[in-house]
Short mmCIF file of N, CA and C in Angstrom, two decimals:
data_model
loop_
_atom_site.label_atom_id
_atom_site.label_comp_id
_atom_site.label_asym_id
_atom_site.label_seq_id
_atom_site.Cartn_x
_atom_site.Cartn_y
_atom_site.Cartn_z
N UNK A 229 1.73 -4.11 -0.46
CA UNK A 229 0.42 -4.53 0.22
C UNK A 229 0.04 -2.81 0.00
N UNK A 230 -1.45 -2.93 -0.61
CA UNK A 230 -2.15 -1.69 -0.62
C UNK A 230 -2.70 -1.20 0.58
N UNK A 231 -2.64 0.28 1.10
CA UNK A 231 -2.80 0.49 2.38
C UNK A 231 -4.62 1.03 2.17
N UNK A 232 -5.37 0.87 3.35
CA UNK A 232 -6.88 1.09 3.42
C UNK A 232 -6.86 2.39 3.07
N UNK A 233 -7.86 3.07 2.22
CA UNK A 233 -8.22 4.35 2.28
C UNK A 233 -8.68 4.94 3.32
N UNK A 234 -9.02 4.19 4.43
CA UNK A 234 -9.50 4.86 5.36
C UNK A 234 -8.30 5.31 6.38
N UNK A 235 -7.23 5.35 5.99
CA UNK A 235 -6.52 6.27 6.93
C UNK A 235 -5.92 7.47 6.48
N UNK A 236 -6.79 7.77 5.43
CA UNK A 236 -6.37 9.57 5.13
C UNK A 236 -7.27 9.68 5.44
N UNK A 237 -6.54 11.12 5.76
CA UNK A 237 -6.53 12.60 6.65
C UNK A 237 -6.40 11.89 8.02
N UNK A 238 -6.21 10.98 8.48
CA UNK A 238 -5.32 10.77 9.86
C UNK A 238 -4.34 11.68 9.96
N UNK A 239 -4.08 11.93 11.07
CA UNK A 239 -3.05 12.71 11.59
C UNK A 239 -2.35 12.22 13.00
N UNK A 240 -1.07 12.51 13.00
CA UNK A 240 -0.05 11.97 14.15
C UNK A 240 0.70 12.93 14.58
N UNK A 241 1.02 12.65 16.02
CA UNK A 241 2.12 13.85 16.38
C UNK A 241 2.93 12.81 16.92
N UNK A 242 4.33 12.85 16.64
CA UNK A 242 5.18 11.83 17.48
C UNK A 242 5.44 12.60 18.82
N UNK A 243 5.40 11.38 19.87
CA UNK A 243 5.03 11.74 21.14
C UNK A 243 6.57 12.39 21.97
N UNK A 244 7.63 12.20 21.16
CA UNK A 244 8.74 12.43 21.46
C UNK A 244 9.62 13.52 20.63
N UNK A 245 10.36 13.97 20.97
CA UNK A 245 11.45 14.77 20.06
C UNK A 245 12.73 13.80 19.98
N UNK A 246 13.43 14.64 18.98
CA UNK A 246 14.65 14.06 18.17
C UNK A 246 15.67 15.25 18.38
N UNK A 247 16.62 14.52 19.34
CA UNK A 247 17.79 16.01 19.85
C UNK A 247 19.04 15.45 18.46
N UNK A 248 19.20 16.53 17.86
CA UNK A 248 20.01 16.61 16.80
C UNK A 248 21.68 16.49 17.85
N UNK A 249 23.04 15.64 17.22
CA UNK A 249 24.18 15.58 17.56
C UNK A 249 24.75 16.24 16.77
N UNK A 250 26.36 16.90 16.94
CA UNK A 250 27.07 17.27 16.06
C UNK A 250 27.76 16.26 15.25
N UNK A 251 28.01 15.40 16.46
CA UNK A 251 28.59 14.17 15.12
C UNK A 251 27.59 13.04 14.05
N UNK A 252 26.13 13.36 14.82
CA UNK A 252 25.11 12.50 13.98
C UNK A 252 25.43 13.69 12.57
N UNK A 253 25.68 14.75 12.78
CA UNK A 253 25.38 15.42 11.46
C UNK A 253 26.38 14.93 10.78
N UNK A 254 28.10 15.16 11.32
CA UNK A 254 29.14 14.97 10.44
C UNK A 254 28.93 13.27 9.78
N UNK A 255 28.66 12.20 10.49
CA UNK A 255 28.43 11.37 10.05
C UNK A 255 27.57 11.18 8.44
N UNK A 256 26.19 11.90 9.03
CA UNK A 256 25.54 11.92 8.05
C UNK A 256 25.80 12.64 6.45
N UNK A 257 26.36 13.92 6.27
CA UNK A 257 27.08 14.48 6.04
C UNK A 257 28.08 13.76 5.11
N UNK A 258 28.93 12.91 5.66
CA UNK A 258 29.92 11.88 5.09
C UNK A 258 29.27 10.80 4.23
N UNK A 259 27.89 10.35 5.02
CA UNK A 259 27.49 9.18 4.05
C UNK A 259 27.20 9.96 2.75
N UNK A 260 26.49 10.81 3.13
CA UNK A 260 25.55 11.43 1.82
C UNK A 260 26.97 12.31 0.61
N UNK A 261 27.89 12.56 1.32
CA UNK A 261 28.71 13.25 0.29
C UNK A 261 29.00 14.72 0.28
N UNK A 262 27.79 15.14 1.57
CA UNK A 262 27.56 16.61 1.44
C UNK A 262 29.10 16.98 1.88
N UNK A 263 30.16 18.06 1.18
CA UNK A 263 31.06 18.32 1.64
C UNK A 263 31.43 19.61 2.02
N UNK A 264 30.19 20.22 2.29
CA UNK A 264 29.95 21.82 2.88
C UNK A 264 30.66 21.95 4.11
N UNK A 265 31.66 22.91 4.51
CA UNK A 265 32.41 22.83 5.76
C UNK A 265 31.40 23.19 6.91
N UNK A 266 30.04 23.62 6.58
CA UNK A 266 29.33 24.13 7.78
C UNK A 266 28.59 22.84 8.39
N UNK A 267 28.60 21.75 7.82
CA UNK A 267 28.47 20.18 7.93
C UNK A 267 29.55 19.56 9.09
N UNK A 268 30.56 20.08 9.17
CA UNK A 268 31.71 19.56 9.69
C UNK A 268 32.35 19.99 11.05
N UNK A 269 32.30 21.73 10.34
CA UNK A 269 33.12 22.83 11.23
C UNK A 269 31.96 23.62 11.92
N UNK A 270 32.23 23.85 13.32
CA UNK A 270 31.53 24.41 13.99
C UNK A 270 31.92 26.46 13.27
N UNK A 271 33.37 26.51 13.61
CA UNK A 271 33.72 27.81 12.74
C UNK A 271 32.73 28.38 11.53
N UNK A 272 32.72 27.33 10.76
CA UNK A 272 32.25 27.74 9.18
C UNK A 272 31.01 27.92 9.43
N UNK A 273 30.31 27.18 10.45
CA UNK A 273 28.73 27.26 10.43
C UNK A 273 28.42 28.62 10.93
N UNK A 274 29.22 29.02 12.12
CA UNK A 274 29.22 30.22 13.09
C UNK A 274 29.68 31.44 11.96
N UNK A 275 30.69 31.34 10.56
CA UNK A 275 30.55 32.45 10.04
C UNK A 275 29.45 32.91 8.93
N UNK A 276 28.44 31.67 9.07
CA UNK A 276 27.38 31.65 8.45
C UNK A 276 25.99 32.16 9.35
N UNK A 277 26.34 32.23 10.39
CA UNK A 277 25.65 32.94 11.27
C UNK A 277 24.67 32.13 12.35
N UNK A 278 25.45 31.11 12.17
CA UNK A 278 24.81 29.74 13.11
C UNK A 278 25.49 29.29 14.27
N UNK A 279 24.88 28.95 15.56
CA UNK A 279 25.63 28.34 16.45
C UNK A 279 26.09 27.23 16.64
N UNK A 280 25.90 26.32 15.85
CA UNK A 280 26.97 24.99 16.13
C UNK A 280 26.96 24.47 14.01
N UNK A 281 26.96 23.34 14.48
CA UNK A 281 27.31 22.62 12.93
C UNK A 281 25.67 22.67 12.20
N UNK A 282 25.70 22.71 10.96
CA UNK A 282 24.63 22.59 10.33
C UNK A 282 24.37 21.47 9.93
N UNK A 283 23.10 20.84 9.47
CA UNK A 283 22.68 19.38 9.03
C UNK A 283 22.32 19.82 7.38
N UNK A 284 22.78 18.84 6.50
CA UNK A 284 22.19 18.85 5.28
C UNK A 284 20.90 18.72 5.43
N UNK A 285 20.00 18.99 4.29
CA UNK A 285 18.70 19.12 4.10
C UNK A 285 18.23 17.95 4.10
N UNK A 286 18.33 16.79 3.38
CA UNK A 286 17.90 15.66 3.51
C UNK A 286 17.92 14.66 5.02
N UNK A 287 18.39 15.48 5.70
CA UNK A 287 19.00 15.15 7.75
C UNK A 287 18.08 14.17 8.06
N UNK A 288 17.08 15.42 7.45
CA UNK A 288 15.73 14.79 8.23
C UNK A 288 14.98 13.79 8.19
N UNK A 289 15.57 12.75 7.03
CA UNK A 289 15.06 11.77 6.72
C UNK A 289 15.17 10.74 8.11
N UNK A 290 16.24 10.92 8.97
CA UNK A 290 16.95 10.05 9.58
C UNK A 290 15.72 10.37 10.97
N UNK A 291 15.14 11.16 11.33
CA UNK A 291 13.96 11.20 12.49
C UNK A 291 12.89 10.44 11.53
N UNK A 292 12.70 11.38 10.12
CA UNK A 292 11.18 11.09 9.67
C UNK A 292 10.96 10.09 9.20
N UNK A 293 11.73 8.85 9.30
CA UNK A 293 11.31 7.36 9.23
C UNK A 293 11.28 7.06 10.38
N UNK A 294 11.63 7.07 11.76
CA UNK A 294 10.99 6.95 13.19
C UNK A 294 9.35 7.27 12.91
N UNK A 295 9.59 8.55 13.13
CA UNK A 295 8.16 9.17 12.57
C UNK A 295 7.20 8.45 11.94
N UNK A 296 7.40 8.06 10.95
CA UNK A 296 6.49 7.09 10.54
C UNK A 296 6.14 5.90 10.52
N UNK A 297 7.55 5.10 11.13
CA UNK A 297 7.15 3.90 11.91
C UNK A 297 6.49 3.56 12.86
N UNK A 298 6.55 4.40 13.61
CA UNK A 298 5.91 4.87 14.94
C UNK A 298 4.04 5.47 14.75
N UNK A 299 4.57 6.35 13.10
CA UNK A 299 2.41 6.32 12.67
C UNK A 299 2.10 5.02 12.19
N UNK A 300 2.94 4.33 11.85
CA UNK A 300 2.18 2.78 11.10
C UNK A 300 1.90 2.28 12.27
N UNK A 301 2.61 1.99 13.40
CA UNK A 301 2.30 1.16 14.62
C UNK A 301 1.05 2.27 15.00
N UNK A 302 1.32 3.22 15.09
CA UNK A 302 -0.35 3.92 16.05
C UNK A 302 -1.28 3.34 15.01
N UNK A 303 -1.30 3.41 13.53
CA UNK A 303 -2.93 3.12 12.73
C UNK A 303 -3.18 1.54 12.73
N UNK A 304 -1.92 1.05 13.33
CA UNK A 304 -2.28 -1.01 13.30
C UNK A 304 -1.79 -1.21 12.09
N UNK A 305 -0.62 -0.33 11.40
CA UNK A 305 -0.58 -0.88 9.80
C UNK A 305 0.84 -2.13 10.00
N UNK A 306 0.93 -3.06 10.11
CA UNK A 306 1.75 -4.09 9.93
C UNK A 306 2.93 -3.47 8.51
N UNK A 307 3.93 -3.32 9.12
CA UNK A 307 4.89 -2.79 7.86
C UNK A 307 6.19 -2.41 8.19
N UNK A 308 6.85 -3.05 7.46
CA UNK A 308 8.26 -3.44 7.55
C UNK A 308 9.23 -1.89 6.77
N UNK A 309 10.15 -1.58 7.29
CA UNK A 309 11.04 -0.24 6.20
C UNK A 309 11.18 -0.55 5.66
N UNK A 310 11.63 -1.81 5.24
CA UNK A 310 12.15 -2.12 3.63
C UNK A 310 10.66 -2.63 2.40
N UNK A 311 9.41 -2.01 2.85
CA UNK A 311 8.56 -2.35 2.50
C UNK A 311 7.69 -0.65 1.89
N UNK A 312 8.58 0.05 2.30
CA UNK A 312 7.87 1.69 2.12
C UNK A 312 8.71 1.93 0.81
N UNK A 313 7.73 2.77 0.39
CA UNK A 313 7.41 3.30 -1.30
C UNK A 313 6.79 4.72 -1.23
N UNK A 314 7.81 6.07 -1.12
CA UNK A 314 7.35 7.19 -0.90
C UNK A 314 7.29 7.31 -1.97
N UNK A 315 5.76 8.28 -2.66
CA UNK A 315 5.33 8.52 -3.81
C UNK A 315 5.71 10.36 -4.03
N UNK A 316 5.09 10.69 -2.81
CA UNK A 316 5.14 12.44 -2.55
C UNK A 316 5.17 12.65 -0.97
N UNK A 317 6.26 13.67 -0.79
CA UNK A 317 5.91 14.10 0.61
C UNK A 317 6.79 15.46 0.46
N UNK A 318 5.62 16.31 1.58
CA UNK A 318 5.63 17.51 1.48
C UNK A 318 6.83 17.38 2.99
N UNK A 319 7.65 18.42 3.34
CA UNK A 319 8.18 19.32 4.54
C UNK A 319 8.17 20.68 4.71
N UNK A 320 7.70 20.92 5.78
CA UNK A 320 8.10 22.28 6.41
C UNK A 320 8.77 22.78 7.23
N UNK A 321 9.98 23.03 6.72
CA UNK A 321 10.95 23.45 7.77
C UNK A 321 11.13 24.91 7.85
N UNK A 322 11.31 25.71 8.90
CA UNK A 322 11.26 26.81 9.29
C UNK A 322 12.85 27.66 10.10
N UNK A 323 13.35 26.52 9.70
CA UNK A 323 14.65 26.88 10.28
C UNK A 323 15.71 26.17 9.42
N UNK A 324 17.36 26.42 9.62
CA UNK A 324 18.11 25.34 9.10
C UNK A 324 18.66 24.50 10.48
N UNK A 325 19.00 23.02 10.12
CA UNK A 325 18.71 22.04 11.37
C UNK A 325 19.79 22.01 12.00
N UNK A 326 20.53 22.15 12.90
CA UNK A 326 21.64 22.66 13.70
C UNK A 326 21.91 21.24 14.81
N UNK A 327 22.85 21.17 14.78
CA UNK A 327 22.97 20.28 16.51
C UNK A 327 22.64 21.27 17.56
N UNK A 328 22.18 20.01 18.15
CA UNK A 328 21.31 20.18 19.35
C UNK A 328 20.16 20.65 19.33
N UNK A 329 19.19 21.13 18.07
CA UNK A 329 18.12 20.98 18.26
C UNK A 329 17.37 20.12 18.76
N UNK A 330 16.21 20.48 18.72
CA UNK A 330 15.33 19.25 19.00
C UNK A 330 14.11 19.09 18.03
N UNK A 331 14.02 17.97 17.12
CA UNK A 331 12.94 18.17 16.54
C UNK A 331 11.92 17.47 16.86
N UNK A 332 10.58 18.36 16.07
CA UNK A 332 9.30 17.41 16.71
C UNK A 332 8.56 17.01 14.86
N UNK A 333 7.95 15.91 15.22
CA UNK A 333 7.03 16.06 14.26
C UNK A 333 5.62 15.65 14.19
N UNK A 334 4.87 16.48 13.01
CA UNK A 334 3.34 15.64 13.01
C UNK A 334 3.08 15.34 12.01
N UNK A 335 2.40 14.26 11.17
CA UNK A 335 2.57 13.77 10.36
C UNK A 335 0.35 14.24 9.90
N UNK A 336 0.11 14.37 9.04
CA UNK A 336 -0.75 13.82 8.11
C UNK A 336 -1.27 14.17 6.53
N UNK A 337 -1.94 12.65 6.63
CA UNK A 337 -1.60 11.84 5.69
C UNK A 337 -2.86 12.48 4.41
N UNK A 338 -2.34 13.05 3.61
CA UNK A 338 -3.62 13.61 2.34
C UNK A 338 -4.60 12.75 1.45
N UNK A 339 -3.59 11.99 0.94
CA UNK A 339 -3.87 10.68 0.14
C UNK A 339 -3.09 9.70 0.35
#
């Protein structure tokens, strides 16, 4: 299904935050085979200067999909998760994601 060019330029701010949990990070890291101790062990994360376990970089996809689906609903685009094919996406991260963080999402459709 082709999307209307009318959605280019739209912005959307997800209306809630996503709170990151230690166990979520551990389960995600295990699932994607990220074996770095900082994803599992708080002491290892502290050794790197962080207060709790660190999420793998791709962990943001967990919240990103939720925000994307909310954007589509907001734009009245009837689409299912399995129909999404992303060609290009940019993310701005200002600090590592760690347990206890609250993530917020602002979407801007450039093309």
